[in-house]
PDB file of C-alpha atoms in Angstrom:
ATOM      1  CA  UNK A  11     -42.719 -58.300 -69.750  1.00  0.00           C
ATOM      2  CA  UNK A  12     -46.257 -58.806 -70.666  1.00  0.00           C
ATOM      3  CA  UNK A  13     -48.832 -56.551 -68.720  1.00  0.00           C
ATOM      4  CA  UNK A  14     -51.986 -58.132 -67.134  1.00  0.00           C
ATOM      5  CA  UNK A  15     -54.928 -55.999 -66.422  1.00  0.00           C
ATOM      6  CA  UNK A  16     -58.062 -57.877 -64.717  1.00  0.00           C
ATOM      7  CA  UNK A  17     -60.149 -59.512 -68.023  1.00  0.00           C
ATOM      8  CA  UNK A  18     -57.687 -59.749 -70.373  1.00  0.00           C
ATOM      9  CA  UNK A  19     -57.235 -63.869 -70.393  1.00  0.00           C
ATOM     10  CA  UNK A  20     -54.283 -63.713 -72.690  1.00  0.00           C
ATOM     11  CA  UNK A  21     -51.919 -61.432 -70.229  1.00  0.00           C
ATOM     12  CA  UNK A  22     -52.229 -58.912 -73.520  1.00  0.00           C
ATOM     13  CA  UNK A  23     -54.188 -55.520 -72.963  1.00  0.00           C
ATOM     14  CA  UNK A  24     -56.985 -55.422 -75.147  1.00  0.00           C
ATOM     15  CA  UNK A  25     -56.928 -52.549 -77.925  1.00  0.00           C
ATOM     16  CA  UNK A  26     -57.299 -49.111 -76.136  1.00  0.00           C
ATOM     17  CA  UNK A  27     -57.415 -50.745 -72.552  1.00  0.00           C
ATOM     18  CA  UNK A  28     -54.314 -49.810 -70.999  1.00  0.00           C
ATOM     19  CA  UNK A  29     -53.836 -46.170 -70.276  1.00  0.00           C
ATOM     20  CA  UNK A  30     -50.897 -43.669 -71.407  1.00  0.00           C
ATOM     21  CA  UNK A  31     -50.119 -43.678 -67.404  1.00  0.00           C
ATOM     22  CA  UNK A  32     -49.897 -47.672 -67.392  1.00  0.00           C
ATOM     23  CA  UNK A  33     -47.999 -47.862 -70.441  1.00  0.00           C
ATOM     24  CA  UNK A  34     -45.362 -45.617 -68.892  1.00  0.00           C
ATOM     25  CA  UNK A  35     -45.279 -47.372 -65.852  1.00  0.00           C
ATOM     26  CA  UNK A  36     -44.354 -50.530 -67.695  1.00  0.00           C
ATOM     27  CA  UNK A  37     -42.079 -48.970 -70.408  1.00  0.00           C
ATOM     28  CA  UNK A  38     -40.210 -47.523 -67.178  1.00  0.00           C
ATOM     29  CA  UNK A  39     -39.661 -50.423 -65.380  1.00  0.00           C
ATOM     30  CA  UNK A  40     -38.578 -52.557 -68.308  1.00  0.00           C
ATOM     31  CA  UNK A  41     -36.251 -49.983 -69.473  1.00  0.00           C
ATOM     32  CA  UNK A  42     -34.499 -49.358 -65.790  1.00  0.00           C
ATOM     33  CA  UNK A  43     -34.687 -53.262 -65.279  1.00  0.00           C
ATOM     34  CA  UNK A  44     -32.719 -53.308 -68.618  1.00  0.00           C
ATOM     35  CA  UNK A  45     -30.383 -51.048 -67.052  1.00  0.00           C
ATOM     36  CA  UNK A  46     -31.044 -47.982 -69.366  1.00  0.00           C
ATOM     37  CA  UNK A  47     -29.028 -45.263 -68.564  1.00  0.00           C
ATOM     38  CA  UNK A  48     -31.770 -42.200 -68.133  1.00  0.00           C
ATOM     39  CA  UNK A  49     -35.118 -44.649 -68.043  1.00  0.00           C
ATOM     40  CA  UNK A  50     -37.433 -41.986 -67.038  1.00  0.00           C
ATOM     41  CA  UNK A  51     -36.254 -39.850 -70.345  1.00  0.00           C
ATOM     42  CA  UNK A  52     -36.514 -42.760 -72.838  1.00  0.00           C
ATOM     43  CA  UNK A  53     -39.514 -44.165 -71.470  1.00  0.00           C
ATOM     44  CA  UNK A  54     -41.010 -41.087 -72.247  1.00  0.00           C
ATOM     45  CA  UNK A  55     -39.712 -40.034 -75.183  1.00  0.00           C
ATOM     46  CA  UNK A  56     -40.243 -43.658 -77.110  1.00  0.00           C
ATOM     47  CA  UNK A  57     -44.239 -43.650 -75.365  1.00  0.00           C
ATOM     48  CA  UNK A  58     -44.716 -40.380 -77.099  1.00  0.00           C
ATOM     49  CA  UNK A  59     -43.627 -41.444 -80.118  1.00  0.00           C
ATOM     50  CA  UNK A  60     -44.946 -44.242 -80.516  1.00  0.00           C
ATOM     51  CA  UNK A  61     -48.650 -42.732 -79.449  1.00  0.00           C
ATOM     52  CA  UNK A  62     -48.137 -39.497 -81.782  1.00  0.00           C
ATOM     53  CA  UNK A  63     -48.193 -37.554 -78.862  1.00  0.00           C
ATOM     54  CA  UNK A  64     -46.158 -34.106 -77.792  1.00  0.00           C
ATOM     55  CA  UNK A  65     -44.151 -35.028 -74.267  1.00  0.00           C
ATOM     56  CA  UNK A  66     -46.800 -32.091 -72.662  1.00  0.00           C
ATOM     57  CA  UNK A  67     -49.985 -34.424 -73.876  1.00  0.00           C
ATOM     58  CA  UNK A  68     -48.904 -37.754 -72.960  1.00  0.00           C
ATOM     59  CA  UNK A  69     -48.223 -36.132 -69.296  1.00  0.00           C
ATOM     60  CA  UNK A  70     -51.653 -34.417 -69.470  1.00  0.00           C
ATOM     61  CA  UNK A  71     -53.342 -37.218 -70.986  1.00  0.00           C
ATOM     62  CA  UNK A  72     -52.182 -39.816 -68.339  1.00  0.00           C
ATOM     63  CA  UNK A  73     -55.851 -41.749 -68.028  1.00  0.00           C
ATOM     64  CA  UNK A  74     -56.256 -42.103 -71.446  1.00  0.00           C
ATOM     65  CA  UNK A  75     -55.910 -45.328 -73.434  1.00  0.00           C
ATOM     66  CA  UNK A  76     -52.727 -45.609 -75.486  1.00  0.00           C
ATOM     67  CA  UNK A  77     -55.317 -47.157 -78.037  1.00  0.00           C
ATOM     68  CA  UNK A  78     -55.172 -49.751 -81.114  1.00  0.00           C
ATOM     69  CA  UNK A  79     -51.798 -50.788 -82.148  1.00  0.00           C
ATOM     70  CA  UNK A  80     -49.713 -48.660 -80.064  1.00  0.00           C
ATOM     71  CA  UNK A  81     -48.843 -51.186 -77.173  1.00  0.00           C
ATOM     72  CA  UNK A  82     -47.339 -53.333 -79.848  1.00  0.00           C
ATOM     73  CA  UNK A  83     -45.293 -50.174 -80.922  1.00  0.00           C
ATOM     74  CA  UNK A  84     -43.954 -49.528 -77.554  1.00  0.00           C
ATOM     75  CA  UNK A  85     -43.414 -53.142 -77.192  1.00  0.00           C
ATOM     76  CA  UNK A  86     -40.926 -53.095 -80.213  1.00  0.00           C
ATOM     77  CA  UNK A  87     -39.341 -49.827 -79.655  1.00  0.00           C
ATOM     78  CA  UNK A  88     -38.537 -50.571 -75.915  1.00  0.00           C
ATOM     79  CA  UNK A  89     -36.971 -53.790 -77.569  1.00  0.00           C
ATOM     80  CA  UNK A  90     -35.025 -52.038 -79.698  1.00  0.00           C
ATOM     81  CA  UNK A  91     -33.692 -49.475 -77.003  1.00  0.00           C
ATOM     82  CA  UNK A  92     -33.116 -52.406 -74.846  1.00  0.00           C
ATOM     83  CA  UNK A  93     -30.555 -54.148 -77.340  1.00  0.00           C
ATOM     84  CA  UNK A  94     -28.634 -50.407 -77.186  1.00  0.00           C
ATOM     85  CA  UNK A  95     -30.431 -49.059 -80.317  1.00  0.00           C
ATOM     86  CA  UNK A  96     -30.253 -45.129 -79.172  1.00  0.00           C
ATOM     87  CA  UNK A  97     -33.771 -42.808 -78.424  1.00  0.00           C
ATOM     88  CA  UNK A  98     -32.903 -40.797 -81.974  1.00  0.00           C
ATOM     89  CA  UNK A  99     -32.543 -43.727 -83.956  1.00  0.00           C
ATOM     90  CA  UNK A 100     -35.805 -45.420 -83.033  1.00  0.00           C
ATOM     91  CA  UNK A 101     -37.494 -42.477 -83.738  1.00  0.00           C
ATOM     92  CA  UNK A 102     -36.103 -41.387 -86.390  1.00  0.00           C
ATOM     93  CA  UNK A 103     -34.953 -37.775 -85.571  1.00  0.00           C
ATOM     94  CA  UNK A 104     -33.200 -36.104 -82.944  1.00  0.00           C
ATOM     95  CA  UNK A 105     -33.215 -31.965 -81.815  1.00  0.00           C
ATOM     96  CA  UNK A 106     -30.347 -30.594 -82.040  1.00  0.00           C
ATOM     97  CA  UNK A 107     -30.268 -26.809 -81.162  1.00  0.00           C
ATOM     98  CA  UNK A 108     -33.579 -26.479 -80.536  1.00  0.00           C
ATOM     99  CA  UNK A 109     -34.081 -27.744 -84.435  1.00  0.00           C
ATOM    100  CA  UNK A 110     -35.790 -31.132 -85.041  1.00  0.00           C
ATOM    101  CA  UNK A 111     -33.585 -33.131 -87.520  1.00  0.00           C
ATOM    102  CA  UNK A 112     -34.115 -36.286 -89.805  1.00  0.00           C
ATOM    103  CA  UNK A 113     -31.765 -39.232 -89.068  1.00  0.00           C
ATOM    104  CA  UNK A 114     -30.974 -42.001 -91.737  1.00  0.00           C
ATOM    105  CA  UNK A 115     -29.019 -44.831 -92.158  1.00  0.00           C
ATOM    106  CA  UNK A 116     -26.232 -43.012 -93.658  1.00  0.00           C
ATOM    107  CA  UNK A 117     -25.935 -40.527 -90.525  1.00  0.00           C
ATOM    108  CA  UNK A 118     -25.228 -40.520 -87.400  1.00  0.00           C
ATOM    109  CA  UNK A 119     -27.253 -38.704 -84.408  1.00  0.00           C
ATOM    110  CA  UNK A 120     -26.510 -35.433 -83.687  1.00  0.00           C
ATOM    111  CA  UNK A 121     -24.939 -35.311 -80.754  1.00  0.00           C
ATOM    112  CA  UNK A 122     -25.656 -32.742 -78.089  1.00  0.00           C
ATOM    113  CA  UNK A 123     -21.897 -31.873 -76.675  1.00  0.00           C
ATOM    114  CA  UNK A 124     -21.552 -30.935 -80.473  1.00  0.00           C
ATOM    115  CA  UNK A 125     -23.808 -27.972 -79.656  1.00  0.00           C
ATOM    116  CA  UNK A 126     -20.843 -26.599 -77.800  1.00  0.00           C
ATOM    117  CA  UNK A 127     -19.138 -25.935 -81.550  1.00  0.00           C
ATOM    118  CA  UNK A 128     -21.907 -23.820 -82.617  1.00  0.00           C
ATOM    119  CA  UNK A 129     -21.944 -21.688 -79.447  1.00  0.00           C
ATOM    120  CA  UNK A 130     -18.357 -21.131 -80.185  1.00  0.00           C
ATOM    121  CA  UNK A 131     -18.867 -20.557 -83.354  1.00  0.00           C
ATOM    122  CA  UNK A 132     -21.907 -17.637 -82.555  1.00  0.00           C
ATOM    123  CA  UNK A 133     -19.035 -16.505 -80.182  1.00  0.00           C
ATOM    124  CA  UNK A 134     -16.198 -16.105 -82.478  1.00  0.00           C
ATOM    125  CA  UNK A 135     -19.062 -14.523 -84.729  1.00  0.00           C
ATOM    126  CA  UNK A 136     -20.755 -12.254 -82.316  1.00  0.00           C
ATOM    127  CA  UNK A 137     -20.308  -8.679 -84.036  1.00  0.00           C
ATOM    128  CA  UNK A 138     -20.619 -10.405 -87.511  1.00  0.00           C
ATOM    129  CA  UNK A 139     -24.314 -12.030 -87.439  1.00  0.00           C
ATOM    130  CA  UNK A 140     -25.997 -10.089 -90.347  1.00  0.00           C
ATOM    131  CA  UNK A 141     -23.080 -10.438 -92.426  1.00  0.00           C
ATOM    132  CA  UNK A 142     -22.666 -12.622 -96.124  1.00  0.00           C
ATOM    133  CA  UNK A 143     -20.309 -14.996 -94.169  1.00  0.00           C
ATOM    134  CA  UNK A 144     -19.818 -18.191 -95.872  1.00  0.00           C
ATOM    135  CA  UNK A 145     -19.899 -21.982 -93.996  1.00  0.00           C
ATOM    136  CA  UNK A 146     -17.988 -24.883 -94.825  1.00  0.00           C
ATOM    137  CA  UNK A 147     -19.262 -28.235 -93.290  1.00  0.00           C
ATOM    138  CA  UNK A 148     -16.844 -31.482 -93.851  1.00  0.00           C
ATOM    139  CA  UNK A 149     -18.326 -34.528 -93.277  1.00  0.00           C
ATOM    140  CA  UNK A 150     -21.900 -32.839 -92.648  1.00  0.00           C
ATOM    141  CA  UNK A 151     -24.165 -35.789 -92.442  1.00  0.00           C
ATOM    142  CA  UNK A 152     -27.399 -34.921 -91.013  1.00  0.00           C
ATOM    143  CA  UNK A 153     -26.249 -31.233 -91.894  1.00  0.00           C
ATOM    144  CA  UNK A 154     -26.797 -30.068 -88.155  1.00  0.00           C
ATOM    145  CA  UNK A 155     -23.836 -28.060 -87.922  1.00  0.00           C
ATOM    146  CA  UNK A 156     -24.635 -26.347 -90.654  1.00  0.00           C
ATOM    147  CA  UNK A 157     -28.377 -25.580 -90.427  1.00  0.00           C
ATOM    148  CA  UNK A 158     -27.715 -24.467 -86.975  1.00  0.00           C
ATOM    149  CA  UNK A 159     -25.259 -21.668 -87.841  1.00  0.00           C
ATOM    150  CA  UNK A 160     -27.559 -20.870 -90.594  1.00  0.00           C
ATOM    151  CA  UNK A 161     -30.400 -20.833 -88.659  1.00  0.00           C
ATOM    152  CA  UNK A 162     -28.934 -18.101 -86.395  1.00  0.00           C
ATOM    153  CA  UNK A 163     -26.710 -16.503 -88.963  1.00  0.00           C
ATOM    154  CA  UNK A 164     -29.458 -14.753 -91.555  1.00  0.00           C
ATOM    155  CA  UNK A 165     -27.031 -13.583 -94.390  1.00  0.00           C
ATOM    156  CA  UNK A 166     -25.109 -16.665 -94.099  1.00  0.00           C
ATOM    157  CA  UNK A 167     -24.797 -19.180 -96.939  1.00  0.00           C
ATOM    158  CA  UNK A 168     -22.936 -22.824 -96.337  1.00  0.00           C
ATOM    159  CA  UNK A 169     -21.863 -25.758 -98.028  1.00  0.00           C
ATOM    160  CA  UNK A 170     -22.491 -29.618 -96.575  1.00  0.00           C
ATOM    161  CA  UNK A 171     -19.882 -31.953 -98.272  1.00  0.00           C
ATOM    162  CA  UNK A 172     -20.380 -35.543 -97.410  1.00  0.00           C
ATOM    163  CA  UNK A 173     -19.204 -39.287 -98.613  1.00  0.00           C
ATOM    164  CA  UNK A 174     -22.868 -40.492 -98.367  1.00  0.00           C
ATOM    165  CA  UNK A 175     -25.408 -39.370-100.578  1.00  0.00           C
ATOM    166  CA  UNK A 176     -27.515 -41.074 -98.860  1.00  0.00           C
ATOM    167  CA  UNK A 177     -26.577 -38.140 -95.590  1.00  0.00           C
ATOM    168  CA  UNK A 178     -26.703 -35.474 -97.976  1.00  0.00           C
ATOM    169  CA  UNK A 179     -30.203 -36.302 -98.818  1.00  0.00           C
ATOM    170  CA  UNK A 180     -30.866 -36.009 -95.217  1.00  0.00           C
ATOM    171  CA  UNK A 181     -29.414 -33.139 -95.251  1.00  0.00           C
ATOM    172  CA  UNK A 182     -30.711 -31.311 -97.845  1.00  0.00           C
ATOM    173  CA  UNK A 183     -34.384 -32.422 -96.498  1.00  0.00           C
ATOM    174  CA  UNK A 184     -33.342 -31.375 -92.939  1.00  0.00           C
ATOM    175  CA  UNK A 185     -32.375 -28.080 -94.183  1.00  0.00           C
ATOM    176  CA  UNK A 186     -35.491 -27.688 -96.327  1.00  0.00           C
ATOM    177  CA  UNK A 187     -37.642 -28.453 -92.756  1.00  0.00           C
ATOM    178  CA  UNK A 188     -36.131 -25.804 -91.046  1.00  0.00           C
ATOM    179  CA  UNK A 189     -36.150 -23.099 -93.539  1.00  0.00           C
ATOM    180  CA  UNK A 190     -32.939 -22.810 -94.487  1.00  0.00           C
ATOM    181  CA  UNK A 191     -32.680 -25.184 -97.682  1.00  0.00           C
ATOM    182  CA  UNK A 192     -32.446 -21.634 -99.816  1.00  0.00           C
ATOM    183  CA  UNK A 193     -28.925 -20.711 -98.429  1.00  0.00           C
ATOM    184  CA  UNK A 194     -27.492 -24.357 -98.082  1.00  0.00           C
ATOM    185  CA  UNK A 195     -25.656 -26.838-101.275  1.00  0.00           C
ATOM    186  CA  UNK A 196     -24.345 -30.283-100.881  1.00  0.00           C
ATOM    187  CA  UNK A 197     -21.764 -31.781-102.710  1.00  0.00           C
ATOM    188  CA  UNK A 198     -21.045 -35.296-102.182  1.00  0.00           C
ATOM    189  CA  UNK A 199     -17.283 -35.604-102.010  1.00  0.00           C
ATOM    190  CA  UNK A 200     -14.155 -36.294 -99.428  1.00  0.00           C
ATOM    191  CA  UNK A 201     -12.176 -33.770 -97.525  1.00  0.00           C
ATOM    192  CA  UNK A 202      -9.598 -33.055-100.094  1.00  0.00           C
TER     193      UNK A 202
END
C-alpha cells in the first residue's frame, strides 16, 4: 500500500511529509487488512520503533512528521509482521515483567503467560524474599526467568544453563541491563 498525499507525483511521501498520525493510520489499516491479530497494538508498537519514539510521544506527537528514512522503516517492518514475523522479533526486544529484554537469533521471545511461573514462584517464596536462595534456570535463553526472580529476590543468586551460546550471550547482556549481571552465571550445557 503506497500512501499518496497531494504533491507527491511518485505516490511516495516526501522525507518528513507524512505525519506520525498518518503513518499510523496506514500502518493500521495494512496490518488489520493483513489480518493481524491485535492491529491497533502492533501498529503502534512497530511506528514507535521504528521513529525512536516512547508509545506516550508518538500519541502526543500525532502532527508531527515521521521524518527522513522512517517511512521506509515502517514500510519493512509492517512487511515483516505481515509474513507472521512477531512484534518482539522485529524489534528486537520484548518486556517481560516489567523488564525490557534483548532477543537474538538463538532465543526465543519471552512469552507473557510465562509470567504466571514467576508469580508462582514469588508465591511459593513469599516469607523468604531477603534470603541467599539459589536459582536454577534450564534452558534459560533470553535469561527472563531468571532475571525476573532476581530482580525481585535481592539476596538471590541464579544460574542460566543453555545449549546456545549464542542465548547465553543474550543472557548475560540482558542481565547486565537490568542490574542483576552481579548475582547471575551461565554455563552453556544440556539438562543432564
Amino acid at each position: 500500500m503506497s500512501v499518496t498525499r497531494s504533491g507527491d507525483a511518485d505516490g511516495k511521501p516526501g522525507k518528513g511529509a507524512l505525519t506520525r498520525g498518518e503513518a499510523l493510520r496506514m500502518a493500521l489499516a495494512r496490518l488489520r487488512n493483513g489480518g493481524i491479530e491485535q492491529p491497533e497494538a502492533d501498529a503502534r508498537a512497530l511506528l514507535a520503533h521504528v521513529a525512536g519514539l516512547t508509545p506516550l510521544d508518538l500519541a502526543a506527537g500525532a502532527r508531527e512528521p515521521l521524518g527522513p528514512g522512517r517511512f521506509e522503516a515502517l514500510e519493512a517492518a509492517l512487511a515483516r509482521r505481515l509474513s507472521g514475523e512477531p512484534v518482539g522479533r522485529i524489534k528486537g526486544q520484548r518486556d517481560f515483567w516489567g523488564l525490557p529484554f534483548a532477543l537474538g537469533p538463538d532465543t526465543l521471545e519471552p512469552r507473557p503467560d510465562s509470567e504466571a511461573v514467576v508469580a508462582e514462584a514469588l508465591a511459593l517464596l513469599a516469607g523468604r524474599m531477603r534470603q541467599a536462595l539459589g536459582i536454577l534456570d534450564l534452558g534459560t535463553g533470553t535469561g527472563c526467568l531468571l532475571i525476573a526472580l532476581l530482580h525481585e529476590l535481592p539476596a538471590a543468586q541464579g544460574l542460566g544453563v543453555d545449549l546456545s551460546q549464542g542465548a547465553l550471550d543474550i543472557a548475560a547482556s540482558n542481565a547486565a541491563a537490568n542490574r542483576v549481571g552481579a548475582r547471575a552465571s551461565w554455563r552453556r550445557g544440556s539438562w543432564a
